[in-house]
Every structure is written in structure tokens, then in C-alpha cells.
Amino acid sequence: DVKVTQSSRYLVKRTGEKVFLECVQDMDHENMFWYRQDPGLGLRLIYFSYDVKMKEKGDIPEGYSVSREKKERFSLILESASTNQTSMYLCASSPGGLAAYEQYFGPGTRLTVT
Amino acid sequence: GENVEQHPSTLSVQEGDSAVIKCTYSDSASNYFPWYKQELGKGPQLIIDIRSNVGEKKDQRIAVTLNKTAKHFSLHITETQPEDSAVYFCAATNYGQNFVFGPGTRLSVLP
């Protein structure tokens, strides 16, 4: 079974803090993704990575950055957390290549910024 | 860019009845259309998907249909059971990188 784990299920941070969300997958997947999920808006792509040290902006990258130093690990960084970044954050991975698009999601991190 | 709409936003059915959720997309280059089920407190889980070279796919009680001309695809669940109650998301992507999701449908199956 593919396993995608996220470092925290719940996180409370203060405005202005630097926040790190970690994601690890154990299936040697090429692609990794970070989404945020808000009621009525579905999942919106923040960043994705198709290889180590590679990253691509998604639909809402402002206020976020990412790091992928190892194939299995993809980190989302909030440089200076703001209250409008309170949300559920979901990490996903997929095998990559032209034939393998299936995404596998982690359980999510519910971040509250006060 | 791609835009995905999903209807209805909420759906209640009696146990044993069928449920249908519809999505439309805007980018004719999209070629992969997955459906995810998200239960409370969990991440989304892929339940079925379809590629643009196929019109219909079925897996037990779940089926997906795709109309490329009209740019819409639908999820069909037959013989619904209480454990089908969840939020369902459709998505579209071009070659598996930039996925665009619909806003979700909350399905309630009433016993």
C-alpha cells in the first residue's frame, strides 16, 4: 500500500511565524503535490514537484514556498504565516511519467493561524 | 487555465437508490479525469478514473462516463449504502501535473 504521511494532523501558529509542513511518501513516486482545502472551494494546488530539487507553481503559490531535497520528502513553507492561511493542507504523490497519474493523498494537516 | 465545475453541492439519497454527480471542464487538452472520495478526517482517496480515449469505465457499483465533445464527465453510484456517505471530488488534468479539482459534493445516504 502506498503511504503518504504528514508531520502533524493539527497545528496552531501565530501570525508572522515561519511554518514548516512536512510530507513523506514511501513508494518512490516521482511527483509530489501540496494542496490547500477550503469549504466550497475544493482542493487548490499550491506547488508541485516532478523531481528532486524541481518545483512548479500551482494556482495559488503566493505566500508559500517548497523544498524537495530528497525524492521521498516534500516540504511546504509558510514564510510569514497569516490568518488567511488557516486551512487544511493536503500532500499527495503520484508515480509520474506519461502513463501513471494516480494521486495518493496524506491525511492532511489542519493549520490554524491566530 | 482549466476550470472544473461540479454539481450538485449536496445530494441526499435513500439507501439502495442511485446517485449521480456531474462535472464540467473547460480545457479541451485535459486528458485524465479522476474521482476522489473523502471521508471525515481523512485525505481524499481515488475511487475511479477515466482517460480521454475512453467513454465509460465501471468498477462494481461505481461507473464514470466521459463526453469529450460536451466537456463533461459524471460519477454514477448504484445501490448506494450508508458507507458511501462522504464528500466526492472530481478533477481534471493534462498529463498528470496540474490537477484542477471541483468544489466537491457532499453525499448523504439515508438508511
CSV table of C-alpha atoms in Angstrom, one decimal, chain A residues 9 31 33 35 37 40-43 45 48 50 59 90 98-103 105-107, chain B residues 31-32 36 38 41-44 46 49 51 89 93 95-104:
chain,number,residue,atom,x,y,z
A,9,ARG,CA,-2.6,16.4,12.0
A,31,ASN,CA,5.6,13.6,-8.4
A,33,PHE,CA,1.9,17.9,-4.6
A,35,TYR,CA,-2.9,21.5,-1.9
A,37,GLN,CA,-8.6,22.6,1.0
A,40,GLY,CA,-16.8,25.3,-1.1
A,41,LEU,CA,-13.5,25.7,-3.0
A,42,GLY,CA,-12.4,22.1,-3.2
A,43,LEU,CA,-8.7,21.5,-3.4
A,45,LEU,CA,-2.9,23.4,-6.0
A,48,PHE,CA,4.1,20.5,-7.2
A,50,TYR,CA,8.2,16.3,-10.6
A,59,ASP,CA,-2.7,28.0,-8.9
A,90,LEU,CA,-3.0,18.1,1.9
A,98,LEU,CA,3.0,9.7,-19.1
A,99,ALA,CA,1.0,6.7,-18.0
A,100,ALA,CA,0.8,7.0,-14.2
A,101,TYR,CA,-1.3,9.9,-13.0
A,102,GLU,CA,-3.0,8.4,-9.9
A,103,GLN,CA,-2.5,10.6,-6.9
A,105,PHE,CA,-3.1,11.7,-0.5
A,106,GLY,CA,-1.9,12.0,3.0
A,107,PRO,CA,-4.4,12.5,5.9
B,31,ASN,CA,-6.9,14.0,-20.7
B,32,TYR,CA,-7.3,12.4,-17.3
B,36,TYR,CA,-12.0,11.0,-5.2
B,38,GLN,CA,-13.1,11.9,1.2
B,41,GLY,CA,-10.9,13.3,9.0
B,42,LYS,CA,-9.2,11.6,6.1
B,43,GLY,CA,-7.4,12.6,2.9
B,44,PRO,CA,-9.2,12.1,-0.5
B,46,LEU,CA,-9.1,7.7,-5.6
B,49,ASP,CA,-10.7,7.5,-13.1
B,51,ARG,CA,-8.8,8.9,-19.6
B,89,PHE,CA,-14.4,15.4,-5.7
B,93,THR,CA,-5.5,17.3,-15.6
B,95,TYR,CA,-0.7,14.8,-18.3
B,96,GLY,CA,-0.9,14.4,-14.6
B,97,GLN,CA,0.8,17.6,-13.3
B,98,ASN,CA,-1.5,20.5,-12.7
B,99,PHE,CA,-4.7,19.0,-11.3
B,100,VAL,CA,-7.8,21.2,-11.0
B,101,PHE,CA,-10.5,20.0,-8.7
B,102,GLY,CA,-14.2,20.7,-8.5
B,103,PRO,CA,-15.6,22.2,-5.3
B,104,GLY,CA,-17.0,18.8,-4.1
